[in-house]
C-alpha positions as a Markdown table, in Angstrom:
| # | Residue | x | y | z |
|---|---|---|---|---|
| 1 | Unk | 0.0 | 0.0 | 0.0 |
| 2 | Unk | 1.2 | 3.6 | -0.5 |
| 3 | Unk | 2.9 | 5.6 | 2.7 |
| 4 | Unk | 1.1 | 8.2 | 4.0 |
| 5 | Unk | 1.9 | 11.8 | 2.9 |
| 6 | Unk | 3.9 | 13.7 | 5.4 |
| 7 | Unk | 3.3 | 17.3 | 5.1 |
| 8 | Unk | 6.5 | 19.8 | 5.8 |
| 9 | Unk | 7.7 | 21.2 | 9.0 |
| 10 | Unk | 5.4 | 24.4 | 9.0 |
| 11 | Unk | 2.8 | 22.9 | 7.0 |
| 12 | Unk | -1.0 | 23.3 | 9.6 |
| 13 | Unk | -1.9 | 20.3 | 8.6 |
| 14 | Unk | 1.2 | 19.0 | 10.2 |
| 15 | Unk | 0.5 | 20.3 | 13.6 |
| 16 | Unk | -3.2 | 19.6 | 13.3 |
| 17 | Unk | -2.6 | 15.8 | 12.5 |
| 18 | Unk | 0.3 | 15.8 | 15.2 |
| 19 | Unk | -2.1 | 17.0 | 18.1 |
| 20 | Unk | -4.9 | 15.6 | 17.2 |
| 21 | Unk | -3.7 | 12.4 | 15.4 |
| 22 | Unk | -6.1 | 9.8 | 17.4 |
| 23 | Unk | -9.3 | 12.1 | 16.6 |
| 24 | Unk | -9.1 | 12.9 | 13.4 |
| 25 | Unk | -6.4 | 11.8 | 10.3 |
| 26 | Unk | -4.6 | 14.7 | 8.5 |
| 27 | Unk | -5.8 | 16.1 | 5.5 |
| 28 | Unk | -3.0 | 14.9 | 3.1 |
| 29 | Unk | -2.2 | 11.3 | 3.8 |
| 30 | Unk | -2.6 | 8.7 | 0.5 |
| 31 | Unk | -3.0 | 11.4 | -2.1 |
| 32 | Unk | -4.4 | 10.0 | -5.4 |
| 33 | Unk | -6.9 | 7.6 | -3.8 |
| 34 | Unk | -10.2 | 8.6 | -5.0 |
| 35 | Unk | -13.2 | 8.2 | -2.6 |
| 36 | Unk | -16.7 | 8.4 | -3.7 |
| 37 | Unk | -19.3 | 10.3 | -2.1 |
| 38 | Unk | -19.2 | 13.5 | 0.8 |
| 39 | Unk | -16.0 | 13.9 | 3.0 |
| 40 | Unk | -16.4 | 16.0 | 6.4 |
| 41 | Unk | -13.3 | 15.2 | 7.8 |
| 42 | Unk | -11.6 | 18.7 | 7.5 |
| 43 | Unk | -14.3 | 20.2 | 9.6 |
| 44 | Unk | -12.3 | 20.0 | 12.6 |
| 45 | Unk | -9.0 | 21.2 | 11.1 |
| 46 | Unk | -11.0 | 24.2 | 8.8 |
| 47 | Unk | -12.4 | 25.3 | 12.7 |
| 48 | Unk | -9.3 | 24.8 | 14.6 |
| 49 | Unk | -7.2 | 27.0 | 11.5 |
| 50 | Unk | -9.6 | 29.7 | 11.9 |
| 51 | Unk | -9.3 | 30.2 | 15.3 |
| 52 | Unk | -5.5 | 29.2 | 15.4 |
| 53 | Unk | -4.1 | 31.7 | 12.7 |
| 54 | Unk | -5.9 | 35.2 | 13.4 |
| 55 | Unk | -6.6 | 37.2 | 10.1 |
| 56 | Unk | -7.0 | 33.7 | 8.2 |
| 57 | Unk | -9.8 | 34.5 | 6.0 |
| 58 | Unk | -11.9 | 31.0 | 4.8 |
| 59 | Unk | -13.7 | 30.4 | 1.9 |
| 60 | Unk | -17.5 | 31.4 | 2.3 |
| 61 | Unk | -20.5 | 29.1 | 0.7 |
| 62 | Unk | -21.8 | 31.2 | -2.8 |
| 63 | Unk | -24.9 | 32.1 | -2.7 |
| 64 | Unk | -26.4 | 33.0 | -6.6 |
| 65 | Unk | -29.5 | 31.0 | -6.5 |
| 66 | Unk | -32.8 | 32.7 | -6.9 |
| 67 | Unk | -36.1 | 30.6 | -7.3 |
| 68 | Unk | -36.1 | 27.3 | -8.9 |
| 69 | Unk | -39.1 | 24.5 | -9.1 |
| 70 | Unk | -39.9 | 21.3 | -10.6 |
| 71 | Unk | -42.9 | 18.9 | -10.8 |
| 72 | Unk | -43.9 | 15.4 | -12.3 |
| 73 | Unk | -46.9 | 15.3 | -14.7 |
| 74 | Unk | -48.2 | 12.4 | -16.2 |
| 75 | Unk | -45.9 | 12.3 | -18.9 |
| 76 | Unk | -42.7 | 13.5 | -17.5 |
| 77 | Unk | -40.6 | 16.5 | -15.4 |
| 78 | Unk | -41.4 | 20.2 | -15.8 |
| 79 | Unk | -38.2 | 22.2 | -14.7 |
| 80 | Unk | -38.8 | 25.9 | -14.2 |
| 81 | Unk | -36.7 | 29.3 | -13.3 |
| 82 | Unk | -36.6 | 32.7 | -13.0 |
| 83 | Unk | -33.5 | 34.3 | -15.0 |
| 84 | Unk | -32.1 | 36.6 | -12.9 |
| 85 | Unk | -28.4 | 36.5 | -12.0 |
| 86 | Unk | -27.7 | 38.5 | -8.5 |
| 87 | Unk | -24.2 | 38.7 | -6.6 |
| 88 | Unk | -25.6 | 40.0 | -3.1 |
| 89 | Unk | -27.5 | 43.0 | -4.1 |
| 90 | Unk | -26.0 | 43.7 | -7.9 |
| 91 | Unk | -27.5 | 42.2 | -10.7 |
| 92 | Unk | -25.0 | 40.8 | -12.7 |
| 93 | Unk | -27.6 | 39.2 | -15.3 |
| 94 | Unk | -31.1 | 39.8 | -16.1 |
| 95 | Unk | -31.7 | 37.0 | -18.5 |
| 96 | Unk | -29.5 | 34.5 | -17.7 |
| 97 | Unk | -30.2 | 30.7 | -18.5 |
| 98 | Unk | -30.7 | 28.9 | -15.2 |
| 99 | Unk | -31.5 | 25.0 | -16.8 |
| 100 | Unk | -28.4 | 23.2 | -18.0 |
| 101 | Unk | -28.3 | 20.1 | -20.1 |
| 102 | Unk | -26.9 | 16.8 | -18.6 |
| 103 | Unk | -27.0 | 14.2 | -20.9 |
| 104 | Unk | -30.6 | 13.5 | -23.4 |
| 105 | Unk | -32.8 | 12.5 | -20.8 |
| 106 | Unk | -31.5 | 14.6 | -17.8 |
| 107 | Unk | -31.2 | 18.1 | -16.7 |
| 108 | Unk | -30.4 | 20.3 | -13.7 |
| 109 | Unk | -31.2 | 23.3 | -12.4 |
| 110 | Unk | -28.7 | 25.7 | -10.0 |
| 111 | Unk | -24.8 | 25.0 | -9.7 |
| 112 | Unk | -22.4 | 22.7 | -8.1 |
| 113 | Unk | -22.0 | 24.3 | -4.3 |
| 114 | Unk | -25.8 | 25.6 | -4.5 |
| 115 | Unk | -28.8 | 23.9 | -4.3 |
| 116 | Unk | -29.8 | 21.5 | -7.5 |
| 117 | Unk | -32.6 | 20.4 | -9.1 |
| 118 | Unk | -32.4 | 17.2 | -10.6 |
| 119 | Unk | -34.7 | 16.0 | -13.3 |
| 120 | Unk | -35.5 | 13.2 | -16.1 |
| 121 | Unk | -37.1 | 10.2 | -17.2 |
| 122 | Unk | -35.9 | 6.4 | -18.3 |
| 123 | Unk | -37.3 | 3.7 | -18.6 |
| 124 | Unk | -39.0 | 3.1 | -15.3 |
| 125 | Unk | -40.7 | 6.7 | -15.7 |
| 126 | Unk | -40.0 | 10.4 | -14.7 |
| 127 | Unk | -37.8 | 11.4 | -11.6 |
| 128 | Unk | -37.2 | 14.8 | -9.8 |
| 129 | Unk | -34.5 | 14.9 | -6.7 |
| 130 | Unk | -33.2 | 18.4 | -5.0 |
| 131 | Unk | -29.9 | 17.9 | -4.0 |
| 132 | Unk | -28.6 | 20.5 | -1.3 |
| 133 | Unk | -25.6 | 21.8 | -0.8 |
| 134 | Unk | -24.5 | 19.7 | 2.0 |
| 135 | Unk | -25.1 | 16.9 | 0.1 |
| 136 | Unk | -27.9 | 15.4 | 0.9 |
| 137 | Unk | -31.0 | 14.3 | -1.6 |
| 138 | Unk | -34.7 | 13.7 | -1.7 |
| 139 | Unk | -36.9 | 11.8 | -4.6 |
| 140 | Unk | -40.0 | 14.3 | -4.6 |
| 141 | Unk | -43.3 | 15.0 | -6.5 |
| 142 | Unk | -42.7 | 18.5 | -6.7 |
| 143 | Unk | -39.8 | 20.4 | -5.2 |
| 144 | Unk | -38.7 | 24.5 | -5.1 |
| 145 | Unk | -35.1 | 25.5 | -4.0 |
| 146 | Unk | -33.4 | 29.3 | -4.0 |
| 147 | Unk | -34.2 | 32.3 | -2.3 |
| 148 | Unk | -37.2 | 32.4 | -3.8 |
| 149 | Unk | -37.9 | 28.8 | -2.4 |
| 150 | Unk | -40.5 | 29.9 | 0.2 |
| 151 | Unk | -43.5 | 31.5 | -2.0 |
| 152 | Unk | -43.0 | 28.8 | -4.3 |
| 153 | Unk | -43.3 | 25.8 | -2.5 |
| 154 | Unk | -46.7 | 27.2 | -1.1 |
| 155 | Unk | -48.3 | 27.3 | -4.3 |
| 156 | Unk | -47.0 | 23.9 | -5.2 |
| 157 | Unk | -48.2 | 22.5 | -2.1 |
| 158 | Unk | -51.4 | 24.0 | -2.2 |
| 159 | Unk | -52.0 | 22.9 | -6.1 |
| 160 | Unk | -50.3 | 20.0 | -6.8 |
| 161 | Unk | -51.9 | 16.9 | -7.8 |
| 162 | Unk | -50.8 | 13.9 | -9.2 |
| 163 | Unk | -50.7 | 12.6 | -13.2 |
| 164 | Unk | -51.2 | 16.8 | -13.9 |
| 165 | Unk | -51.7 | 17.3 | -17.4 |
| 166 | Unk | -49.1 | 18.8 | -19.3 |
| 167 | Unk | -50.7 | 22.4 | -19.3 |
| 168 | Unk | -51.9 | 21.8 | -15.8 |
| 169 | Unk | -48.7 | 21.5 | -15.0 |
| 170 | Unk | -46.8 | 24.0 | -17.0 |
| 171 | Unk | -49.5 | 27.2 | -15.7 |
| 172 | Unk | -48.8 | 25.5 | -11.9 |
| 173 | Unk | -44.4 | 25.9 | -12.8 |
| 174 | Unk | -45.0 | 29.3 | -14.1 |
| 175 | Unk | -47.3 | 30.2 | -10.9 |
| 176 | Unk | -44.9 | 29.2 | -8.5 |
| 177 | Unk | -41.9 | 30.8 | -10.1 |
| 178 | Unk | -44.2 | 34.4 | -10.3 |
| 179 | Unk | -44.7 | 33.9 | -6.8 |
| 180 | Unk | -40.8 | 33.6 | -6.1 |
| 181 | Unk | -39.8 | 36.5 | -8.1 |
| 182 | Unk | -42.6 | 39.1 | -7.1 |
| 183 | Unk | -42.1 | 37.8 | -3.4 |
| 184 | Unk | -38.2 | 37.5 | -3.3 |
| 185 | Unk | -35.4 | 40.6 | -4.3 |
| 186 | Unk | -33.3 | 38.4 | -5.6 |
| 187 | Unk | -35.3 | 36.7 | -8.1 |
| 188 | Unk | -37.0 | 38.6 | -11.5 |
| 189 | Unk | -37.4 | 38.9 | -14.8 |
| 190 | Unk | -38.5 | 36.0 | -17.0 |
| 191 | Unk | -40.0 | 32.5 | -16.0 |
| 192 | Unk | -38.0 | 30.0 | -18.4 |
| 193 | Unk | -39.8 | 25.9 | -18.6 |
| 194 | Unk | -38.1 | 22.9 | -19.5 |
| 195 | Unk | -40.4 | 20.3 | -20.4 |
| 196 | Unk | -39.0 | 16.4 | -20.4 |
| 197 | Unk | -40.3 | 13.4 | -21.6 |
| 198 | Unk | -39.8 | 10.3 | -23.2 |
| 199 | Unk | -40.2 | 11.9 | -26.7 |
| 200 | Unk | -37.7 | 14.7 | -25.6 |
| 201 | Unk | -36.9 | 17.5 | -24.0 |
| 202 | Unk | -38.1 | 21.5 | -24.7 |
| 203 | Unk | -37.0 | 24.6 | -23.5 |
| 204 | Unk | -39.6 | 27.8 | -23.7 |
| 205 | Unk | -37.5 | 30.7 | -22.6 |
| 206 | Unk | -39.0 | 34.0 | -21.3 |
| 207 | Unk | -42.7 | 31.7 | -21.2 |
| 208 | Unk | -44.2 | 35.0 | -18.6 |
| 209 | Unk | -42.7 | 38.2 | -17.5 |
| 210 | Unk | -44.2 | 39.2 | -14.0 |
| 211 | Unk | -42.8 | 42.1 | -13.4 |
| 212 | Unk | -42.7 | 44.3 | -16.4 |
| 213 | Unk | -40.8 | 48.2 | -15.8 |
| 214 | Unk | -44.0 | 50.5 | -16.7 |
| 215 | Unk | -42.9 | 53.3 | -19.3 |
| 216 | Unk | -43.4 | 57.5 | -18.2 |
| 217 | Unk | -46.7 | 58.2 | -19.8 |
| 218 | Unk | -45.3 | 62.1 | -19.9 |
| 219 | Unk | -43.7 | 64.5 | -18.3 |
| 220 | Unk | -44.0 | 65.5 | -14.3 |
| 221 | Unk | -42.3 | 68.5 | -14.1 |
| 222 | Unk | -44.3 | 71.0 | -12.2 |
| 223 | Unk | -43.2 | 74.6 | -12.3 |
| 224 | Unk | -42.3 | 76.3 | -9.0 |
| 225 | Unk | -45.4 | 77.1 | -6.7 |
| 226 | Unk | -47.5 | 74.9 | -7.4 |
| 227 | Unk | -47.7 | 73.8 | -4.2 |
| 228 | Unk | -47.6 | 76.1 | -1.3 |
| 229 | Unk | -45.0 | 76.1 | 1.2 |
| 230 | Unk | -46.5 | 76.8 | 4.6 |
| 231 | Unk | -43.7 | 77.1 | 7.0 |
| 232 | Unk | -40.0 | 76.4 | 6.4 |
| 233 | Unk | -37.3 | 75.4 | 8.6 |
| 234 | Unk | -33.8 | 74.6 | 8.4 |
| 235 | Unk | -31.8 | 73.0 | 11.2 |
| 236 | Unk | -27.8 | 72.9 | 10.4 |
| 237 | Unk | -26.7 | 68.8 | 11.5 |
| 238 | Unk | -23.1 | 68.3 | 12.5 |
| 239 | Unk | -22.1 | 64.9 | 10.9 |
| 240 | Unk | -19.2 | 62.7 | 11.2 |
| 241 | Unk | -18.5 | 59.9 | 9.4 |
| 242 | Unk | -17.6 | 56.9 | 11.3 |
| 243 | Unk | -16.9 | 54.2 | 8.4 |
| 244 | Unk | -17.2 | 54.1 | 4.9 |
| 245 | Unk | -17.8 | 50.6 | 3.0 |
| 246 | Unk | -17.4 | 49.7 | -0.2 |
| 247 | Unk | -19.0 | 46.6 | -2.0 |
| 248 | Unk | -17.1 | 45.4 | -4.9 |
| 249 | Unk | -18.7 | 43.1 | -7.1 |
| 250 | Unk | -16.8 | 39.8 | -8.3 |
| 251 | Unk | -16.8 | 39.4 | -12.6 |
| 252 | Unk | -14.9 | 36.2 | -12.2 |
């Protein structure tokens, strides 16, 4: 068998795996031995780093997800989206494309490190799973994931049925991805439906647009005195500023 990977004097995992060696194995013994599923074994050694080494700064989970939803109709999966792309509160995209193609018969909906959904249909029928960040999975009916996850799911749960027809179920995707973009900040623009069955798979992009920015019918300039001024006061305020922030905005 291979010998374990000793890390250089210096190295934290070195002096993590040498003080804790009977709790917890260091982070870079047997390199190059692949291992399938979820690892959680650099919890401990992430938590003890970040309180060791003051000033370390450790990577933070992504958050770009907005509202995503997905059902099972009689015939298949209906995958459905809004297709706005947010970092915290910029907009980076306002029609992005939120469902990705896996193979023929599969697609998903999110990114790796967010929350999925997970749809398609073989031969033993249609199948929907979310998949969370942490790893873990359900096999559902309908599902909603995202920011927007909350006002979703309530109209799914309150009008979901079983073998839906493929309208049915199409007007019930679009409803619950309205409900996540007029109720959520982060979500807006267009609803986008992917519609998979055994015949195929079809994308409708842009199938509703909820929330459509009104036009200035004409001008509201009103000339000076229009409106009366009663009384007017003016109080001077002394103002210091304490700390200025700055939000940058990440293009990578």
């Amino acid at each position: 068998p291979p010998q374990p990977f000793q890390p250089p004097l210096g190295h934290p995992c070195r002096a993590w795996s040498s003080l804790t060696s009977t709790q917890l194995k260091p982070c870079c013994t047997q390199p190059g031995i692949p291992r399938g599923g979820f690892s959680f074994e650099n919890c401990q050694r992430n938590a003890f780093l970040e309180s060791s080494l003051k000033g370390l700064r450790v990577p933070r989970a992504r958050k770009t997800g907005t509202t995503i939803v997905g059902l099972v109709f009689e015939d298949g999966v209906i995958l459905g989206s809004d297709t706005r792309s947010t970092n915290d509160s910029v907009v980076a995209d306002k029609n992005c494309e939120k469902i990705h193609f896996i193979a023929p018969n599969i697609y998903y909906q999110g990114h790796i490190g967010a929350s999925l959904i997970v749809g398609g249909v073989d031969i033993t029928g249609p199948h929907l799973y979310s998949v969370h960040p942490h790893g873990s999975y359900s096999h559902l009916l309908f599902t909603a994931m995202g920011s927007g996850q909350g006002p979703a799911i309530s109209v799914l749960e309150d009008r979901f049925k079983p073998n839906m027809t493929l309208e049915e179920g199409q007007q019930l995707v679009v409803e619950a991805v309205t409900a996540g973009i007029l109720d959520d900040l982060g979500s807006g623009s267009n609803v986008d439906v992917c519609v998979i069955t055994q015949a195929g798979v079809k994308i409708q992009r842009a199938v509703s647009t909820p929330a459509v920015v009104s036009k200035r019918q004409g001008k509201y300039g009103y000339p000076e005195g229009t409106t009366a001024v009663m009384k007017e006061t003016v109080t001077p305020l002394a103002l210091e500023m304490i700390e200025e922030t700055v939000q940058t905005m990440e293009v990578e």
